[in-house]
Amino acid sequence: MRRFEDRVVLLTGAASGIGKATVLRMAEEGASIACADVQVEAVEATAEEARALGADAIALTCDVSSREESAATVQKTVEHFGRLDSLCNIAGILYFENTHQHSLEKWDQLIAVNLTGVFLMCRAGIPHLLESKGNIVNMSSTSALRGNPWTAAYAAAKGGVLSFTRGLAVEYGKQGLRSNSVCPGSVSTPITSAFKLPDGADVALLQRVMPLDEFRGPEYAASVIAFLASDDAAHINGAEIRCDGGALS
Ligand SMILES: NC(=O)c1ccc[n+]([C@@H]2O[C@H](COP(=O)([O-])OP(=O)(O)OC[C@H]3O[C@@H](n4cnc5c(N)ncnc54)[C@H](O)[C@@H]3O)[C@@H](O)[C@H]2O)c1
């Protein structure tokens, strides 16, 4: 499949996990890709791997929660490639904390990266995506669909991403711009391998949304993102696709 031939994709969270797997999947399918992330060396390594697959790929250092950096990242992408066809907002952070012990600083940081960052990237990208009649794929989570313990800000942000994306779908759909969300769960990446539960946490509460024995690799989420960003999903707008091995079924 070469679904991204002549397509320009800007993807945040490209240094690691699902974002990196998506870059490589799209590179194999012919995309030109701007890889954005806060991790300077790791995002350059992703772009290098994409180039080795034959893609025209650049690495851009970007903190998505910065209004200046998000706008500059879109600008640099369009300056380099001349257009933008797909914006994939994959960057995210996660930690677990008892809600009554949650600091406001951590709440603000999590909302800033996981929700405000999506808004800032979309705000900057939409004028270009309207020109190309392109699409947006935003990263939500199964935590937006069902109660998720110890992740007050994370779940709130991911629920916000779902609502925000549905709004974009209606606001811009008739102008040819599609917007959809992906809700993964139990995907093996640094975000899930490094997490630490609060002391005394009852793991069974988490198993409901994240079965700890049913993890799969990031390529399983990458394939869903690539599908939504491709013309195979031309009739899909305002949808969310769960990709969690059936945990919420
Ligand atoms: N792994 C899962 O099971 C799972 C489940 C649901 C949702 N998600 C979501 O998938 C997305 C990707 O996560 P992952 O599992 O690949 O984890 P990951 O930690 O491997 O990747 C997250 C990436 O986001 C980048 N990032 C963090 N803060 C950033 C910022 N301010 N600006 C730009 N980049 C930033 C990190 O550097 C990293 O490269 C996240 O939004 C996460 O919430 C993952």
Coordinates of C-alpha atoms and ligand atoms in Angstrom, one line a residue:
M1 CA 0.0 0.0 0.0
R2 CA 1.2 3.5 -0.8
R3 CA -1.6 5.5 0.6
F4 CA 0.5 8.6 1.4
E5 CA 2.2 9.1 -1.9
D6 CA 2.4 13.0 -2.4
R7 CA 0.9 13.5 1.0
V8 CA 2.6 15.7 3.7
V9 CA 2.0 14.6 7.3
L10 CA 2.9 16.5 10.5
L11 CA 3.0 14.2 13.5
T12 CA 3.7 15.2 17.1
G13 CA 5.1 12.7 19.6
A14 CA 7.3 11.3 16.8
A15 CA 10.3 10.4 19.0
S16 CA 8.8 7.4 20.7
G17 CA 6.1 4.7 20.9
I18 CA 3.0 5.1 18.9
G19 CA 4.1 8.3 17.2
K20 CA 7.3 6.8 16.0
A21 CA 5.6 3.6 14.8
T22 CA 3.1 5.8 12.9
V23 CA 5.9 7.8 11.2
L24 CA 7.6 4.6 10.1
R25 CA 4.3 3.1 8.9
M26 CA 3.5 6.3 6.9
A27 CA 7.1 6.4 5.5
E28 CA 6.7 2.9 4.2
E29 CA 3.5 4.1 2.5
G30 CA 5.2 7.0 0.7
A31 CA 4.5 10.0 3.0
S32 CA 6.6 13.1 3.4
I33 CA 6.7 13.7 7.1
A34 CA 7.5 16.4 9.6
C35 CA 8.4 14.6 12.9
A36 CA 7.8 16.8 15.9
D37 CA 8.7 16.1 19.5
V38 CA 10.4 17.6 22.6
Q39 CA 13.1 14.9 22.6
V40 CA 15.6 16.5 20.2
E41 CA 17.9 13.5 19.5
A42 CA 15.2 10.9 19.5
V43 CA 13.0 12.7 17.0
E44 CA 16.0 13.2 14.7
A45 CA 16.6 9.4 15.0
T46 CA 13.0 8.8 13.9
A47 CA 13.3 11.1 10.9
E48 CA 16.5 9.3 10.0
E49 CA 14.8 5.9 10.1
A50 CA 12.0 7.3 8.0
R51 CA 14.5 8.6 5.4
A52 CA 16.1 5.2 5.4
L53 CA 12.7 3.9 4.3
G54 CA 12.8 6.4 1.4
A55 CA 10.6 9.1 2.9
D56 CA 11.3 12.8 2.8
A57 CA 11.4 13.4 6.5
I58 CA 12.5 16.3 8.7
A59 CA 12.8 16.5 12.5
L60 CA 11.4 19.5 14.4
T61 CA 11.9 20.2 18.1
C62 CA 8.5 21.3 19.5
D63 CA 6.8 21.5 22.8
V64 CA 3.2 21.3 21.8
S65 CA 2.1 23.2 24.9
S66 CA 3.9 26.3 23.7
R67 CA 1.9 28.6 21.4
E68 CA 5.0 29.9 19.8
E69 CA 6.6 26.4 19.2
S70 CA 3.3 24.8 17.9
A71 CA 2.8 27.7 15.4
A72 CA 6.4 27.6 14.3
T73 CA 6.3 23.8 13.8
V74 CA 3.3 24.1 11.4
Q75 CA 5.0 27.0 9.7
K76 CA 8.3 25.2 9.2
T77 CA 6.4 22.1 7.9
V78 CA 4.6 24.2 5.3
E79 CA 7.7 26.1 4.4
H80 CA 9.7 22.9 3.8
F81 CA 7.1 20.8 2.1
G82 CA 4.8 23.4 0.6
R83 CA 1.6 22.0 2.0
L84 CA 0.0 20.0 4.8
D85 CA -2.4 17.1 4.3
S86 CA -2.6 15.4 7.6
L87 CA -2.0 16.6 11.2
C88 CA -1.6 13.8 13.7
N89 CA -1.5 14.9 17.3
I90 CA 0.0 12.0 19.1
A91 CA 2.3 13.6 21.8
G92 CA 1.2 13.0 25.3
I93 CA 2.3 12.4 28.9
L94 CA 0.8 10.2 31.7
Y95 CA 1.3 9.7 35.3
F96 CA -0.7 8.1 38.1
E97 CA -1.6 9.9 41.3
N98 CA -4.4 9.7 43.9
T99 CA -6.7 12.6 43.0
H100 CA -6.7 14.0 46.5
Q101 CA -2.9 14.3 46.3
H102 CA -2.8 15.6 42.8
S103 CA -0.8 18.9 42.6
L104 CA -2.3 21.7 40.6
E105 CA 1.1 22.1 38.8
K106 CA 0.9 18.5 37.5
W107 CA -2.7 19.0 36.6
D108 CA -1.8 22.1 34.6
Q109 CA 1.1 20.5 32.9
L110 CA -1.0 17.5 31.8
I111 CA -3.8 19.5 30.5
A112 CA -1.3 21.8 28.7
V113 CA 0.4 19.0 26.8
N114 CA -2.5 16.5 26.3
L115 CA -5.3 19.0 25.6
T116 CA -4.1 22.5 25.0
G117 CA -1.3 21.2 22.8
V118 CA -3.8 19.5 20.6
F119 CA -5.8 22.8 20.3
L120 CA -2.7 24.8 19.6
M121 CA -1.5 22.4 16.8
C122 CA -4.9 22.3 15.3
R123 CA -5.3 26.1 15.4
A124 CA -2.1 26.5 13.5
G125 CA -2.7 23.7 11.1
I126 CA -6.3 24.1 10.1
P127 CA -5.8 27.0 7.6
H128 CA -3.4 24.7 5.7
L129 CA -5.6 21.6 6.1
L130 CA -8.6 23.5 4.7
E131 CA -6.5 24.4 1.6
S132 CA -5.5 20.7 1.1
K133 CA -8.9 19.3 2.2
G134 CA -6.9 17.2 4.6
N135 CA -7.5 15.6 7.9
I136 CA -6.7 15.6 11.6
V137 CA -6.1 12.5 13.8
N138 CA -6.1 13.3 17.5
M139 CA -4.9 10.9 20.2
S140 CA -7.4 10.2 22.9
S141 CA -7.5 7.1 25.1
T142 CA -9.8 4.5 26.5
S143 CA -9.5 6.5 29.7
A144 CA -11.9 9.0 28.0
L145 CA -14.5 6.3 27.5
R146 CA -14.6 4.6 30.9
G147 CA -13.6 5.5 34.5
N148 CA -9.9 5.4 34.8
P149 CA -8.4 5.6 38.4
W150 CA -5.5 7.8 39.5
T151 CA -5.4 9.7 36.2
A152 CA -7.7 12.7 36.9
A153 CA -6.0 15.2 34.6
Y154 CA -5.1 12.6 32.0
A155 CA -8.6 11.3 31.7
A156 CA -10.1 14.8 31.7
A157 CA -7.6 15.9 29.0
K158 CA -8.3 12.8 26.8
G159 CA -12.1 13.3 27.2
G160 CA -11.6 16.9 26.2
V161 CA -9.7 15.7 23.1
L162 CA -12.7 13.6 22.1
S163 CA -15.2 16.4 22.5
F164 CA -12.9 18.9 20.8
T165 CA -12.3 16.6 17.8
R166 CA -16.1 16.0 17.4
G167 CA -16.5 19.7 17.3
L168 CA -13.9 20.2 14.6
A169 CA -15.6 17.4 12.6
V170 CA -18.8 19.4 12.4
E171 CA -17.2 22.8 12.2
Y172 CA -15.0 22.0 9.2
G173 CA -16.4 18.7 7.7
K174 CA -18.4 20.4 5.0
Q175 CA -15.3 22.3 3.9
G176 CA -13.6 18.9 3.3
L177 CA -11.5 18.7 6.4
R178 CA -12.0 15.4 8.4
S179 CA -11.2 15.1 12.1
N180 CA -11.2 11.9 14.1
S181 CA -9.8 10.4 17.3
V182 CA -8.0 7.2 18.3
C183 CA -8.6 5.7 21.7
P184 CA -5.8 3.2 22.4
G185 CA -5.3 1.1 25.5
S186 CA -2.7 -1.5 26.6
V187 CA -0.1 -0.5 24.0
S188 CA 3.5 -1.3 25.0
T189 CA 5.4 2.0 24.9
P190 CA 7.6 3.9 27.3
I191 CA 4.5 5.7 28.6
T192 CA 3.0 2.4 29.8
S193 CA 6.2 0.5 30.8
A194 CA 7.4 3.4 33.0
F195 CA 4.2 4.1 34.9
K196 CA 4.1 3.8 38.7
L197 CA 0.9 3.4 40.6
P198 CA 0.2 5.2 43.9
D199 CA 1.2 3.3 47.0
G200 CA -1.5 0.7 48.0
A201 CA -3.3 1.0 44.6
D202 CA -5.7 -1.8 43.8
V203 CA -4.5 -2.9 40.4
A204 CA -7.8 -4.6 39.7
L205 CA -9.3 -1.1 39.3
L206 CA -7.0 -0.4 36.4
Q207 CA -7.4 -3.8 34.7
R208 CA -10.9 -2.7 33.7
V209 CA -9.4 -0.1 31.2
M210 CA -5.9 -1.4 30.8
P211 CA -5.7 -5.2 31.0
L212 CA -2.1 -5.6 32.1
D213 CA -1.6 -9.0 30.4
E214 CA -2.9 -8.0 27.0
F215 CA -0.4 -5.5 25.7
R216 CA 0.5 -5.2 22.0
G217 CA 3.1 -3.2 20.2
P218 CA 2.7 0.4 19.0
E219 CA 2.3 -0.7 15.4
Y220 CA -1.2 -1.8 16.3
A221 CA -2.2 1.7 17.1
A222 CA -0.1 3.2 14.2
S223 CA -2.1 1.2 11.7
V224 CA -5.3 2.8 13.0
I225 CA -3.9 6.3 12.8
A226 CA -2.6 5.7 9.3
F227 CA -6.0 4.4 8.3
L228 CA -7.8 7.5 9.6
A229 CA -5.3 9.8 7.9
S230 CA -5.7 8.0 4.6
D231 CA -8.4 8.1 1.9
D232 CA -9.5 4.7 3.1
A233 CA -11.3 6.7 5.8
A234 CA -12.7 9.3 3.4
H235 CA -16.2 8.7 4.8
I236 CA -15.2 8.8 8.4
N237 CA -15.5 12.2 10.2
G238 CA -16.0 12.9 13.9
A239 CA -15.4 9.2 14.9
E240 CA -13.3 7.6 17.5
I241 CA -11.8 4.2 17.0
R242 CA -10.9 2.1 20.0
C243 CA -7.7 0.1 19.7
D244 CA -7.4 -1.7 23.0
G245 CA -7.7 -5.4 22.3
G246 CA -11.4 -5.3 23.3
A247 CA -10.8 -4.2 26.9
L248 CA -14.0 -2.1 26.9
S249 CA -16.2 -4.5 25.0
Ligands
LIG1 N1 0.4 3.3 25.2 C1 -0.9 3.3 25.4 O1 -1.4 2.2 25.9 C2 -1.7 4.5 25.3 C3 -3.1 4.4 25.6 C4 -3.9 5.5 25.4 C5 -3.4 6.7 24.9 N2 -2.1 6.7 24.6 C6 -1.6 8.0 24.0 O2 -0.8 7.8 22.9 C7 0.1 8.9 22.8 C8 1.5 8.4 22.5 O3 1.9 7.7 23.7 P1 2.9 6.5 23.7 O4 2.2 5.4 24.3 O5 3.5 6.3 22.3 O6 4.0 7.0 24.7 P2 5.5 7.5 24.5 O7 5.9 8.1 25.8 O8 6.3 6.5 23.9 O9 5.3 8.7 23.5 C9 4.9 10.0 23.8 C10 5.7 11.0 23.0 O10 5.2 12.3 23.3 C11 6.3 13.2 23.4 N3 5.9 14.4 24.2 C12 5.7 14.5 25.5 N4 5.4 15.7 25.8 C13 5.5 16.5 24.7 C14 5.4 17.9 24.4 N5 5.1 18.7 25.4 N6 5.6 18.3 23.1 C15 5.9 17.4 22.2 N7 6.0 16.1 22.4 C16 5.9 15.6 23.6 C17 7.3 12.3 24.1 O11 8.6 12.9 24.0 C18 7.2 11.0 23.4 O12 8.0 10.9 22.3 C19 -0.1 9.7 24.0 O13 -0.9 10.8 23.7 C20 -0.7 8.8 25.0 O14 -1.5 9.5 26.0 C21 -1.2 5.7 24.8

